[in-house]
mmCIF file of C-alpha atoms and ligand atoms in Angstrom:
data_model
loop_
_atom_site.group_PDB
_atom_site.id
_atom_site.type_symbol
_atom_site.label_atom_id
_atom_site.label_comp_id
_atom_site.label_asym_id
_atom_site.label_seq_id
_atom_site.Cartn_x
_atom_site.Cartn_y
_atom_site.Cartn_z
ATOM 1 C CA UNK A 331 -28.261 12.936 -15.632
ATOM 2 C CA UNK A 332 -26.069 10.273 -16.325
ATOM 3 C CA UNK A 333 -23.512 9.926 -18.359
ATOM 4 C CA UNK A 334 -23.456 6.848 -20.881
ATOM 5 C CA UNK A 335 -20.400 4.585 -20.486
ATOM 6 C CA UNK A 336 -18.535 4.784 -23.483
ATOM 7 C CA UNK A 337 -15.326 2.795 -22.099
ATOM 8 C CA UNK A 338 -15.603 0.508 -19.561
ATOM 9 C CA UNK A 339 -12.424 -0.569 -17.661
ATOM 10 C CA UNK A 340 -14.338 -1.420 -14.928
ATOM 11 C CA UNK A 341 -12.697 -4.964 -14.717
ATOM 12 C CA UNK A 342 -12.693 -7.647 -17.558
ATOM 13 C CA UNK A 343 -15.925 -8.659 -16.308
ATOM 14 C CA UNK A 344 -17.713 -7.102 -18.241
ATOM 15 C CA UNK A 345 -16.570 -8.111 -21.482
ATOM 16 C CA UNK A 346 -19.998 -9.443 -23.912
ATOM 17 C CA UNK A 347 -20.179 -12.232 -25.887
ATOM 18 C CA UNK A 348 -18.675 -11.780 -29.654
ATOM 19 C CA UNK A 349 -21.104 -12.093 -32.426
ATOM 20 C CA UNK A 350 -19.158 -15.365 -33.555
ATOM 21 C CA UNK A 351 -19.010 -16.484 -29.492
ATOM 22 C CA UNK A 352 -23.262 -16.112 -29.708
ATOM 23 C CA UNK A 353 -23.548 -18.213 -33.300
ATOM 24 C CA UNK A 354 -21.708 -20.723 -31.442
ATOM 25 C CA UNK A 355 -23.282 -20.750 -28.590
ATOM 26 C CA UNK A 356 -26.473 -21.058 -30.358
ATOM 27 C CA UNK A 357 -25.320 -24.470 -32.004
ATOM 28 C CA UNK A 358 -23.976 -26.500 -29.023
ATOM 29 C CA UNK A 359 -25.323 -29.636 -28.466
ATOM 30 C CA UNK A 360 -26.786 -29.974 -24.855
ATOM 31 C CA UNK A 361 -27.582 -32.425 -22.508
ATOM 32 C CA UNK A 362 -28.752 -33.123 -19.068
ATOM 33 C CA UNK A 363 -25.637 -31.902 -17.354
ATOM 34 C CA UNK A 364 -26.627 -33.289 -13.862
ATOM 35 C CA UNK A 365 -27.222 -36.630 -14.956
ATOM 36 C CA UNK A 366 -23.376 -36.358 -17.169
ATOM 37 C CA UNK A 367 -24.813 -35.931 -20.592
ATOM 38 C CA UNK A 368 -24.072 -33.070 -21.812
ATOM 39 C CA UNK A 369 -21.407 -33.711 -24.717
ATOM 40 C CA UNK A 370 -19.944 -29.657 -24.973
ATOM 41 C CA UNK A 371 -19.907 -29.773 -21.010
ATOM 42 C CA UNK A 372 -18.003 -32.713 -21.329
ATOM 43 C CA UNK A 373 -15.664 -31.173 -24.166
ATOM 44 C CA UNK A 374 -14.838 -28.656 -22.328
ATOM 45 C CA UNK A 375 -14.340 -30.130 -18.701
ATOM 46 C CA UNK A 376 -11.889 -32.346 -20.786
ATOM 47 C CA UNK A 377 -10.251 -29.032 -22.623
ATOM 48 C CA UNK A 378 -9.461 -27.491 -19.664
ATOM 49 C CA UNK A 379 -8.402 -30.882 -17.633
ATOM 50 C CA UNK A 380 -5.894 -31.100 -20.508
ATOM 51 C CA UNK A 381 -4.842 -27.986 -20.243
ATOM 52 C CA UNK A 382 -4.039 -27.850 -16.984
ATOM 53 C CA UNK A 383 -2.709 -31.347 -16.801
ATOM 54 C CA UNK A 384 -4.724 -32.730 -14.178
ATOM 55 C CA UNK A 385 -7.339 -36.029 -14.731
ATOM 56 C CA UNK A 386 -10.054 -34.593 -14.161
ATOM 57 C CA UNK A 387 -12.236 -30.817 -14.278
ATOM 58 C CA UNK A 388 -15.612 -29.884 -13.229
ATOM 59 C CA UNK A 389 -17.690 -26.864 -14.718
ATOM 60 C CA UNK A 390 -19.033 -24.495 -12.369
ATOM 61 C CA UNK A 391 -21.485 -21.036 -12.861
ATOM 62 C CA UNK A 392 -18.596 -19.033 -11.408
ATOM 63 C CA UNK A 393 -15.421 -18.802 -10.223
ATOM 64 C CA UNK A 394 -16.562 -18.363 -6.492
ATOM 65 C CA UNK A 395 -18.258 -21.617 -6.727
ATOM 66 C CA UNK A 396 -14.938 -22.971 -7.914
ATOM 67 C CA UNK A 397 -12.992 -21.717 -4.746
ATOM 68 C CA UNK A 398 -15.786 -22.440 -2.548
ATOM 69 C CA UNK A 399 -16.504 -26.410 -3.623
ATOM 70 C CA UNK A 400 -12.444 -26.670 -3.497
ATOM 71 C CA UNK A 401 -12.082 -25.132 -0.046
ATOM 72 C CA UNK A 402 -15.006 -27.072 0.937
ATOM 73 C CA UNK A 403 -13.362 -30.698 -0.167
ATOM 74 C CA UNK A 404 -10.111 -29.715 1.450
ATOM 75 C CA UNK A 405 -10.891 -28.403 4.544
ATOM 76 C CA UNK A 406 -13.253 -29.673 7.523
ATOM 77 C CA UNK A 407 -14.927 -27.081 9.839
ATOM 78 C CA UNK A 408 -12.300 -25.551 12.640
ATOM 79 C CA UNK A 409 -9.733 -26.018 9.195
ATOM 80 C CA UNK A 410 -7.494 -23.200 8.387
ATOM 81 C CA UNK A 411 -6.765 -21.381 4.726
ATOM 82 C CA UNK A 412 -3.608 -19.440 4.291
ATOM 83 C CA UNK A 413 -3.755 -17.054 1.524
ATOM 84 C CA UNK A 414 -2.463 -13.421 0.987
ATOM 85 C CA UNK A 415 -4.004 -10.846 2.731
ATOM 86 C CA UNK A 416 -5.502 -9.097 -0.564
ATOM 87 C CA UNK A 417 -6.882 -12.196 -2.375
ATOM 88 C CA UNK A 418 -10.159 -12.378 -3.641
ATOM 89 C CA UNK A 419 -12.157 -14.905 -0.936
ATOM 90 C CA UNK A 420 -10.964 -12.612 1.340
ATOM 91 C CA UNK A 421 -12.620 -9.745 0.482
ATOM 92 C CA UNK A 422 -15.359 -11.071 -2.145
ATOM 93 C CA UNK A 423 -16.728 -13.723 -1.554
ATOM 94 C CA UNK A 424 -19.491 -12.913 1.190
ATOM 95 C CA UNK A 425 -16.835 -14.497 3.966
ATOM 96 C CA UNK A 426 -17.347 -17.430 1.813
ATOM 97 C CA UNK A 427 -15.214 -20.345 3.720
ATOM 98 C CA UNK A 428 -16.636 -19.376 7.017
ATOM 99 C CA UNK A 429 -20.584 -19.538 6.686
ATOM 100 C CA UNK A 430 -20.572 -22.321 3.852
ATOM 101 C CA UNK A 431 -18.221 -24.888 6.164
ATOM 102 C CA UNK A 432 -16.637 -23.299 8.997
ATOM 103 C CA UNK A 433 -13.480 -22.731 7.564
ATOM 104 C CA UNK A 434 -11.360 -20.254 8.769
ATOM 105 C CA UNK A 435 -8.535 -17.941 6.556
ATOM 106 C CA UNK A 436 -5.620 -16.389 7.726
ATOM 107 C CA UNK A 437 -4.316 -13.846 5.573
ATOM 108 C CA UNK A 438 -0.689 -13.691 5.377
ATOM 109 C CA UNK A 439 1.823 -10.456 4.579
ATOM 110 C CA UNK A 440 2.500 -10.781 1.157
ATOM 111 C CA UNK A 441 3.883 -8.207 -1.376
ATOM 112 C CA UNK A 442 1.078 -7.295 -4.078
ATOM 113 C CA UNK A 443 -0.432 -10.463 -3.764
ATOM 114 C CA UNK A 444 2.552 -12.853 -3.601
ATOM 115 C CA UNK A 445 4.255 -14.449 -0.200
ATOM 116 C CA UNK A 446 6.796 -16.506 0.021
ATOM 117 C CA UNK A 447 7.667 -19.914 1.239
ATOM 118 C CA UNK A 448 9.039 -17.957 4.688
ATOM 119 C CA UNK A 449 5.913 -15.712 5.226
ATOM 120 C CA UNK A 450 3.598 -19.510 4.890
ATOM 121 C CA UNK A 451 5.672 -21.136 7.376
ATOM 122 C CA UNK A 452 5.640 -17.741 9.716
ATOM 123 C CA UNK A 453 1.905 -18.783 9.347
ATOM 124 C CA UNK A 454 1.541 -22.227 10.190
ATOM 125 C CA UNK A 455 0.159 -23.074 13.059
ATOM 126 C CA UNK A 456 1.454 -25.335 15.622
ATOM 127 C CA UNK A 457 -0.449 -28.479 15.539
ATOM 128 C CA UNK A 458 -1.949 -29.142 18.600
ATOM 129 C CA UNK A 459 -5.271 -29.158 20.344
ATOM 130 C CA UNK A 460 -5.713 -25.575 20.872
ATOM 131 C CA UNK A 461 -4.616 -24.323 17.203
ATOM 132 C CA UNK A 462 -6.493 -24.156 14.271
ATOM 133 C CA UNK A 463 -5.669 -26.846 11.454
ATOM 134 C CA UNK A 464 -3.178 -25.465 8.810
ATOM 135 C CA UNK A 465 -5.086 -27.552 6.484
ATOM 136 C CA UNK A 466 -4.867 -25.535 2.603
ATOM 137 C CA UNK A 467 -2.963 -22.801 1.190
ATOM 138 C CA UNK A 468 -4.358 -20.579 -1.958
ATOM 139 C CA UNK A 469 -2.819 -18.598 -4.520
ATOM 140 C CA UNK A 470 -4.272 -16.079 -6.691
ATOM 141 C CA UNK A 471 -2.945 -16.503 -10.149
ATOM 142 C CA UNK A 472 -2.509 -12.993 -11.232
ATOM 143 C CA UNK A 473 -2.954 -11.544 -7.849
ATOM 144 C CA UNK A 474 -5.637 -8.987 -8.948
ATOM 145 C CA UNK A 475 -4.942 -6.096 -5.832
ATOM 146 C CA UNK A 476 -1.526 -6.781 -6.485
ATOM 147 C CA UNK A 477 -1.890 -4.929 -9.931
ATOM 148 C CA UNK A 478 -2.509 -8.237 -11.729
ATOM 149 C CA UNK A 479 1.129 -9.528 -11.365
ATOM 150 C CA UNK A 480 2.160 -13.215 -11.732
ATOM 151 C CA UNK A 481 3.092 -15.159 -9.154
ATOM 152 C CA UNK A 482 6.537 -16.331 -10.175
ATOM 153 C CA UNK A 483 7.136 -20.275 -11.108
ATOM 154 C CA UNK A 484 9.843 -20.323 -8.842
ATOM 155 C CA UNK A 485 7.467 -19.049 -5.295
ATOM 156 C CA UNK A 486 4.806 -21.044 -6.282
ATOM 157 C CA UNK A 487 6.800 -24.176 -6.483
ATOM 158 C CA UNK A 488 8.927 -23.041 -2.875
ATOM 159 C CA UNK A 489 5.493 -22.313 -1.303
ATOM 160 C CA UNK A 490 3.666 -25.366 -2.793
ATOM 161 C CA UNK A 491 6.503 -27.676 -1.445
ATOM 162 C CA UNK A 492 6.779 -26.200 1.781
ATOM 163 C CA UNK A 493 3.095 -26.571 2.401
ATOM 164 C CA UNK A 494 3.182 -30.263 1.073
ATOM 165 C CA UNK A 495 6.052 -30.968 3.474
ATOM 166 C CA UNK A 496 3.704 -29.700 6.094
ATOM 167 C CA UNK A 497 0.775 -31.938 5.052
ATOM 168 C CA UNK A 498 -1.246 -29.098 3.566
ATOM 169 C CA UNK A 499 -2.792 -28.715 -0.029
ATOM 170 C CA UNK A 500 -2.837 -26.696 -2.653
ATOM 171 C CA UNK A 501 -5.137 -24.768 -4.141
ATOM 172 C CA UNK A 502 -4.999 -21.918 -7.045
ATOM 173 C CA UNK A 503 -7.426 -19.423 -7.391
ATOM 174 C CA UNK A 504 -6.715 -19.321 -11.449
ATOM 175 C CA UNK A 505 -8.965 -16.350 -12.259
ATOM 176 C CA UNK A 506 -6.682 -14.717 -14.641
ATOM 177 C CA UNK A 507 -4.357 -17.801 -14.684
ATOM 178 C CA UNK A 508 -4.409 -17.219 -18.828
ATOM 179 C CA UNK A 509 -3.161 -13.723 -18.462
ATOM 180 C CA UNK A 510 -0.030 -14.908 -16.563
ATOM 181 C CA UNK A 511 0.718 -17.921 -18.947
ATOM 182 C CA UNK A 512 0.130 -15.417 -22.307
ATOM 183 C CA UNK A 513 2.424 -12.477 -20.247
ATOM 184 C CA UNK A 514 5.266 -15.440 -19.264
ATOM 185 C CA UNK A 515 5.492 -17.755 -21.953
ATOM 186 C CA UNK A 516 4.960 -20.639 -19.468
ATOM 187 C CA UNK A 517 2.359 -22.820 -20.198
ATOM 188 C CA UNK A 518 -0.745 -23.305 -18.037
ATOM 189 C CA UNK A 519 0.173 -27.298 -17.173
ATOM 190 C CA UNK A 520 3.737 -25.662 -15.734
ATOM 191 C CA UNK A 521 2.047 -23.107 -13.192
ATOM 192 C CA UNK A 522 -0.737 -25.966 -12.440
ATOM 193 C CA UNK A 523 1.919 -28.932 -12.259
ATOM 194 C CA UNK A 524 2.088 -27.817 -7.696
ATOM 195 C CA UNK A 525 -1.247 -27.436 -7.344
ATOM 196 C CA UNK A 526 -3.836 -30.536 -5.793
ATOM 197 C CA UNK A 527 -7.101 -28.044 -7.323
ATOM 198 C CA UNK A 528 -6.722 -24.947 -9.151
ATOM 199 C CA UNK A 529 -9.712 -23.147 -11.913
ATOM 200 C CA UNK A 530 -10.036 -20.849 -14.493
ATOM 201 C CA UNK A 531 -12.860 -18.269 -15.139
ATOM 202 C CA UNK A 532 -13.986 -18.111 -18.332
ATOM 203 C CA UNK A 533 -15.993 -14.581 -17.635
ATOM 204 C CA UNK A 534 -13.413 -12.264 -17.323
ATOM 205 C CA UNK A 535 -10.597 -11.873 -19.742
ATOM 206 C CA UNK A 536 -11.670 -14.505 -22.004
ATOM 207 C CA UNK A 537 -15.202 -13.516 -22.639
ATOM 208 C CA UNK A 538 -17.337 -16.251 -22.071
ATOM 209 C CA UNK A 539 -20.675 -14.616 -20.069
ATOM 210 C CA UNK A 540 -20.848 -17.336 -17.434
ATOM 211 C CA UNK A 541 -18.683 -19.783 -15.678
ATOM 212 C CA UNK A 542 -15.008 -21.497 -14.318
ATOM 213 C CA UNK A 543 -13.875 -24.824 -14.423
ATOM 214 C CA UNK A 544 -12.052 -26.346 -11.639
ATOM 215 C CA UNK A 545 -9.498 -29.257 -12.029
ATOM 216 C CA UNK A 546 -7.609 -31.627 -10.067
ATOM 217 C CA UNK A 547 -7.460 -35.178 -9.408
ATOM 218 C CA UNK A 548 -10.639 -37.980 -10.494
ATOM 219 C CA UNK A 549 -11.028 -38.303 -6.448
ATOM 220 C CA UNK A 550 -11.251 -34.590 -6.245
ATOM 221 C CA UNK A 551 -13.494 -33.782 -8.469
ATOM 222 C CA UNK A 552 -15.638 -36.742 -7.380
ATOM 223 C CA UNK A 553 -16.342 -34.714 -4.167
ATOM 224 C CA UNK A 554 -16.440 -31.804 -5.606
ATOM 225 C CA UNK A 555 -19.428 -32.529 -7.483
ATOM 226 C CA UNK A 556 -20.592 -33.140 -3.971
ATOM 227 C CA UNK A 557 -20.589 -29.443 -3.429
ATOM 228 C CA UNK A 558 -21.513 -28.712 -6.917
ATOM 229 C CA UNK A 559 -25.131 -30.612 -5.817
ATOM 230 C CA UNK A 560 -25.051 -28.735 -2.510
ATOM 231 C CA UNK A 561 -24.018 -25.150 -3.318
ATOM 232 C CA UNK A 562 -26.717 -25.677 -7.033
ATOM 233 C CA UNK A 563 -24.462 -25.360 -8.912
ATOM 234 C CA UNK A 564 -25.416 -28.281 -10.655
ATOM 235 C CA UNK A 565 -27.359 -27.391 -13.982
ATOM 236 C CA UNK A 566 -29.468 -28.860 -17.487
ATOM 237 C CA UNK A 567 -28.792 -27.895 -20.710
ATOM 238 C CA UNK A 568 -25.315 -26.086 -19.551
ATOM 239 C CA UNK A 569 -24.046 -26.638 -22.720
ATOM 240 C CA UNK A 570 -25.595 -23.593 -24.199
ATOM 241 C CA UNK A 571 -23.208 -21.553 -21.861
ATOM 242 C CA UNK A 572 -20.424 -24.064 -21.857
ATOM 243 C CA UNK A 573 -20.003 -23.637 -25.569
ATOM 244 C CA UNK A 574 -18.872 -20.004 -24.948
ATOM 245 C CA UNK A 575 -16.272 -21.325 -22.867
ATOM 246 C CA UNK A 576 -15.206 -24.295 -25.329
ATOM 247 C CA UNK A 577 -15.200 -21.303 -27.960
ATOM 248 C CA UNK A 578 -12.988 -18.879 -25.529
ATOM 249 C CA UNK A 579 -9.933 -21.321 -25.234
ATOM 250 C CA UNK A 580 -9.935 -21.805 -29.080
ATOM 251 C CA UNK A 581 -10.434 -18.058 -29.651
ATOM 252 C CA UNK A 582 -9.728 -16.042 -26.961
ATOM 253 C CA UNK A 583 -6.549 -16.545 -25.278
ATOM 254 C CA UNK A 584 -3.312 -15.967 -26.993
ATOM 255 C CA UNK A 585 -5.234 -12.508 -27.915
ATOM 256 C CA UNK A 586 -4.811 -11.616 -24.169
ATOM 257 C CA UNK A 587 -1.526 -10.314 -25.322
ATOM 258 C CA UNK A 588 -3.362 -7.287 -26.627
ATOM 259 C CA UNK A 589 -5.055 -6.404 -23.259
ATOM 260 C CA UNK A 590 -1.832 -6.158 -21.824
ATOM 261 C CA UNK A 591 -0.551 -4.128 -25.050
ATOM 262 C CA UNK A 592 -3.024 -1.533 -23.956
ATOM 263 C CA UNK A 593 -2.658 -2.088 -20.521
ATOM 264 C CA UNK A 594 0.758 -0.802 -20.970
ATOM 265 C CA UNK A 595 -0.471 2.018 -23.363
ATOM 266 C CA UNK A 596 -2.489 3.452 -20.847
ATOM 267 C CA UNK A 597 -0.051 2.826 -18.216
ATOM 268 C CA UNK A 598 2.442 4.661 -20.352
ATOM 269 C CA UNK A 599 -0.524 7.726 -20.837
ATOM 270 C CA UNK A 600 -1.612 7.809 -17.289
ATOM 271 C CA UNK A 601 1.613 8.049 -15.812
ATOM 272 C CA UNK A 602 2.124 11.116 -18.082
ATOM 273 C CA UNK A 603 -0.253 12.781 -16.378
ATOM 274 C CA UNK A 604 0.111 15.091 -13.114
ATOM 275 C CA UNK A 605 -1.098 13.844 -9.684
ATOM 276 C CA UNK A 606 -1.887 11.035 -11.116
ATOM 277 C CA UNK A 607 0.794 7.744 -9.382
ATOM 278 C CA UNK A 608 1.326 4.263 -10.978
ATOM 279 C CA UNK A 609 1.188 1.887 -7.825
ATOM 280 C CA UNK A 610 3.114 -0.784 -8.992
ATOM 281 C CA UNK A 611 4.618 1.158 -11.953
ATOM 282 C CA UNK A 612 5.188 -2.199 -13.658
ATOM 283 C CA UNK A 613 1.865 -3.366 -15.436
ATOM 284 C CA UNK A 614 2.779 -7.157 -16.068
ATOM 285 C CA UNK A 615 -0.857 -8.046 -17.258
ATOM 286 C CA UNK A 616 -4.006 -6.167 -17.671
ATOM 287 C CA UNK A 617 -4.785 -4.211 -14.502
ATOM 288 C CA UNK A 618 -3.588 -0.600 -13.928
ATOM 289 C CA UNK A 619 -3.484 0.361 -10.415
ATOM 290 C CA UNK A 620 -2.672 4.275 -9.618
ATOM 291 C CA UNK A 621 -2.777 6.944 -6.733
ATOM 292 C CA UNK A 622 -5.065 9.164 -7.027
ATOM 293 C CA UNK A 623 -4.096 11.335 -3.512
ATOM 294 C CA UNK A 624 -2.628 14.165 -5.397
ATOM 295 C CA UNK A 625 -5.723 14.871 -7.052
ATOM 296 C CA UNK A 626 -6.982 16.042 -3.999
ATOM 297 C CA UNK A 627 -10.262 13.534 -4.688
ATOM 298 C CA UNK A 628 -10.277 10.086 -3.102
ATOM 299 C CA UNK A 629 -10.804 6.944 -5.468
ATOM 300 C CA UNK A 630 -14.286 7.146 -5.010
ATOM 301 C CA UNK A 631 -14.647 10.535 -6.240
ATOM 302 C CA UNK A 632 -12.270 10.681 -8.766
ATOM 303 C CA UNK A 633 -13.818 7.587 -10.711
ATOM 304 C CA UNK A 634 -17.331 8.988 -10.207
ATOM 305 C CA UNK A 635 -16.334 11.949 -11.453
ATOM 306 C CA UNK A 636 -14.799 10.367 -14.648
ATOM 307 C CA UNK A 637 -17.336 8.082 -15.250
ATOM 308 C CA UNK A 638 -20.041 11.360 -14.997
ATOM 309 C CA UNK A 639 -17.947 13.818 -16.976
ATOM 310 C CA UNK A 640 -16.302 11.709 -19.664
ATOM 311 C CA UNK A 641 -18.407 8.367 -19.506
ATOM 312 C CA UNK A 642 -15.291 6.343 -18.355
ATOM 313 C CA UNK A 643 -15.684 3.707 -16.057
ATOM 314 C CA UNK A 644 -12.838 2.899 -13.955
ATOM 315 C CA UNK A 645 -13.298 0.639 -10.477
ATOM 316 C CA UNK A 646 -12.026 2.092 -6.706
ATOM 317 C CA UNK A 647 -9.978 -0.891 -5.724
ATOM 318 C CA UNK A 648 -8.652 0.875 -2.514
ATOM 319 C CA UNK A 649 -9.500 4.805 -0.156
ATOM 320 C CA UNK A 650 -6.903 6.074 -2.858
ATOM 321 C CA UNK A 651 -6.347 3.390 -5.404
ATOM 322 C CA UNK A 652 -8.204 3.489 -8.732
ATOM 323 C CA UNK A 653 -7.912 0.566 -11.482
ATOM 324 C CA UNK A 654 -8.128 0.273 -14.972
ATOM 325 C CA UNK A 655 -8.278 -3.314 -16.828
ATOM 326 C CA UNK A 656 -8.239 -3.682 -20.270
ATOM 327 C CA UNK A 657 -10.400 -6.539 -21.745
ATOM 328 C CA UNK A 658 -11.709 -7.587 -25.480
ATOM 329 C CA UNK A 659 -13.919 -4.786 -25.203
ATOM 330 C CA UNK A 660 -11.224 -2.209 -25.812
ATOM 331 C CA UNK A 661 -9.436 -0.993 -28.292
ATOM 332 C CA UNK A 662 -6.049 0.869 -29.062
ATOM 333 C CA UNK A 663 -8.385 3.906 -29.835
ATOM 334 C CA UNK A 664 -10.145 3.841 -26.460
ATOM 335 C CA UNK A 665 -6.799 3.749 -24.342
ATOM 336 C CA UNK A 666 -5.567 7.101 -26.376
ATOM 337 C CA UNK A 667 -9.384 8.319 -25.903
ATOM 338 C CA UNK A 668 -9.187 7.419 -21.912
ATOM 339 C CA UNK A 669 -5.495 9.169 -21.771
ATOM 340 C CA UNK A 670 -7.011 12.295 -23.538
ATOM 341 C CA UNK A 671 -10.205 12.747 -21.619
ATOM 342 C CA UNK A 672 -8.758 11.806 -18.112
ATOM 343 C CA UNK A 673 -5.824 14.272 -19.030
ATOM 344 C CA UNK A 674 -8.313 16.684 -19.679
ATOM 345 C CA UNK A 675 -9.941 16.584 -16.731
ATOM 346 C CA UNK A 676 -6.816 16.433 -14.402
ATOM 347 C CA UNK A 677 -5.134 19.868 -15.772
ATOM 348 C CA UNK A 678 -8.193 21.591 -16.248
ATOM 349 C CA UNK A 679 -11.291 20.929 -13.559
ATOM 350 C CA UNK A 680 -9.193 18.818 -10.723
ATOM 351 C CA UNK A 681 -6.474 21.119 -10.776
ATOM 352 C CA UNK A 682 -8.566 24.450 -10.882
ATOM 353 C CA UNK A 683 -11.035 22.877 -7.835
ATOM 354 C CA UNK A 684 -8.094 21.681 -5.890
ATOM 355 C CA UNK A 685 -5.055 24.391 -6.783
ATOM 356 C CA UNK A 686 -1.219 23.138 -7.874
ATOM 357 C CA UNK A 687 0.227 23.668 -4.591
ATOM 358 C CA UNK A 688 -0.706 20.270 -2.928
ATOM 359 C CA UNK A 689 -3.296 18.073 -2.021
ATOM 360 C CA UNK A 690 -6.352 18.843 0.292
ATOM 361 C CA UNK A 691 -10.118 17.657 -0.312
ATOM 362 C CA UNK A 692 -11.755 18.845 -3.071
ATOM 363 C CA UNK A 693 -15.080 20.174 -4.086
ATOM 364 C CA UNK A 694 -16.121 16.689 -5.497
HETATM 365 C C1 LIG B 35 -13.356 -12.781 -10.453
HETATM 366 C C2 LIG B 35 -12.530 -13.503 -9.494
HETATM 367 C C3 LIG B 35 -13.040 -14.546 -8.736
HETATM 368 C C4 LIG B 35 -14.491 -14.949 -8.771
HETATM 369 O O1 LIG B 35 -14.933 -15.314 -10.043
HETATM 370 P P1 LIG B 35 -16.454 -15.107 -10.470
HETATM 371 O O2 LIG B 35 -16.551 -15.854 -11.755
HETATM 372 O O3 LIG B 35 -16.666 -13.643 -10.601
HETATM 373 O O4 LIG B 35 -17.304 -15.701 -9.385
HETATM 374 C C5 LIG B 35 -12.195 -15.193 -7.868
HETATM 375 N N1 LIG B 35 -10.904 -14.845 -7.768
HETATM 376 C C6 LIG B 35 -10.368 -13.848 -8.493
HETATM 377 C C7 LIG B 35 -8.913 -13.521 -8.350
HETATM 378 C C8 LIG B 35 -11.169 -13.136 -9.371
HETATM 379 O O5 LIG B 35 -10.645 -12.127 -10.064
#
């Protein structure tokens, strides 16, 4: 049978609604949103164009949508993407770029998530007739299989001028964006200021249930609600689910801190632990990335076997990599629980299937 999930680090996707998030909700006045008259999608298109510092922002039902309409009004088909080799279009987003407009990405060497002004330019393309366009680079704001680390002000603005200078845009993927501004102190306009498009989703570690709004210029998002149209993205009474995201920015970010409080916690636990490898050991935000090859179970088995003997939910991220991330869903209490219980279950059933004297498979 299975076991109930009784803490779910899963990803920060998974976060509910608050009771307060649902009264509000409930109250929003709503609109047509296709035909621009919806007043709370309007408040907070304008909330998060302000944040951001760009003219203009355009709410979307997800943050794929929100890469895919930008990628789609920067790029023509036979156009080229340059993004790290573990970002999230790469991976999740159904190959995204490529059967939606032709687009091609090139993933570049990065280090957990991040390259560097050098590693774009190793990747541009010689512009001729045989070649690819080098048409768009993207950024993943934190970089999420890079342990959810933030992109340093300093590379972004070396690899957003370098790609300027060689007529390409700009584009952040902002899913966690928040996280990184709350971790650094910098504010969100700052890390935006380089970018021609960037987003935020308002569905992970904020807590809204649906939704990312995507920001740039008044010319950009003009064609972008081209692809909103296209894609149907384009919606009626959105205001309903917009008000969760107008009530997320007022509520819900500078308590992002505590995610990474207990990010760190359980960092702190897990590490603790035997066989069990931090990879990074520095948790900047709230994603926990460790080993799990000393176990003697892959990532696979070892979360499945957490998830059915304890009822904790962690995600595989990688053949060996399990993750952890920390959301408004858990508490102080739950990290010490998860420490305990996984703790548990590496000295006592891992260790007596698999021995002490190294790694080899399992019975799991
Ligand atoms: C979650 C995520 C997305 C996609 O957002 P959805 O709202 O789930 O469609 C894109 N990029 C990154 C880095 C993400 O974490």
């Amino acid at each position: 049978m299975d076991t109930p999930i009784t803490i779910d680090l899963y990803s920060d996707t998974v976060t509910k609604p608050t009771p307060e998030m649902r009264r509000y909700m409930c109250e929003a006045e709503v609109g047509d949103e296709q035909l621009g008259e919806d007043p709370t999608v309007h408040r907070l298109q304008d909330m998060v164009a302000q944040l951001l510092g760009k003219e203009a922002a355009l709410y979307l039902p997800s943050g794929t949508m929100c890469n895919q309409a930008a990628y789609a009004v920067h790029c023509q088909p036979g156009d080229e993407i340059l993004m790290d080799k573990t970002a999230h279009p790469l991976h999740f987003e159904s190959g995204g770029p490529t059967p939606l407009k032709g687009i091609l990405v090139r993933p570049l060497e990065g280090e957990r998530g991040v390259f560097s002004a050098q590693q774009l330019e190793e990747g541009l393309r010689k512009q001729d007739r045989y070649n690819p366009r080098s048409r768009l680079i993207s950024v993943e704001q934190t970089a999420n299989l890079g342990g959810g680390r933030c992109w340093p002000l300093e590379t972004i603005r070396e690899v957003c001028e370098s790609a300027h200078q060689h007529g390409l845009a700009t584009h952040m993927d902002g899913a966690r964006l928040l996280n990184a501004v709350v971790a650094t102190g910098i504010p969100a306009h700052e890390y935006a200021r380089a970018f021609d498009s960037l987003w935020i989703d308002l569905s992970k570690g904020l807590g809204a249930p649906v939704g990312g709004v995507l920001a740039g210029s008044h010319e950009f998002i003009n064609e972008a609600w081209r692809y909103k149209q296209l894609f149907g993205g384009a919606m009626r009474q959105a205001g309903i689910i917009a008000a969760a995201g107008v009530y997320a920015l007022e509520h819900h970010v500078e308590r992002l801190a505590e995610d990474h409080q207990n990010a760190q916690r359980l960092a702190r636990g897990l590490a603790k632990l035997p066989r069990l490898f931090l990879n990074p050991k520095e948790v900047e935000t709230n994603i926990v990335l460790f080993d799990v090859t000393e176990t003697g179970l892959d990532a696979a088995q070892f979360v499945a076997l957490v998830k059915q003997e304890v009822g904790i939910r962690f995600s595989a991220m990688g053949p060996m990599l399990v993750r952890a991330v920390t959301h408004l869903g858990i508490t102080e209490q739950d990290i010490d629980e998860t420490i305990q219980a996984v703790g548990r279950l590496v000295r006592g059933k891992i260790l007596a299937y698999t021995g002490t004297t190294g790694s080899h498979t399992g019975a799991y």
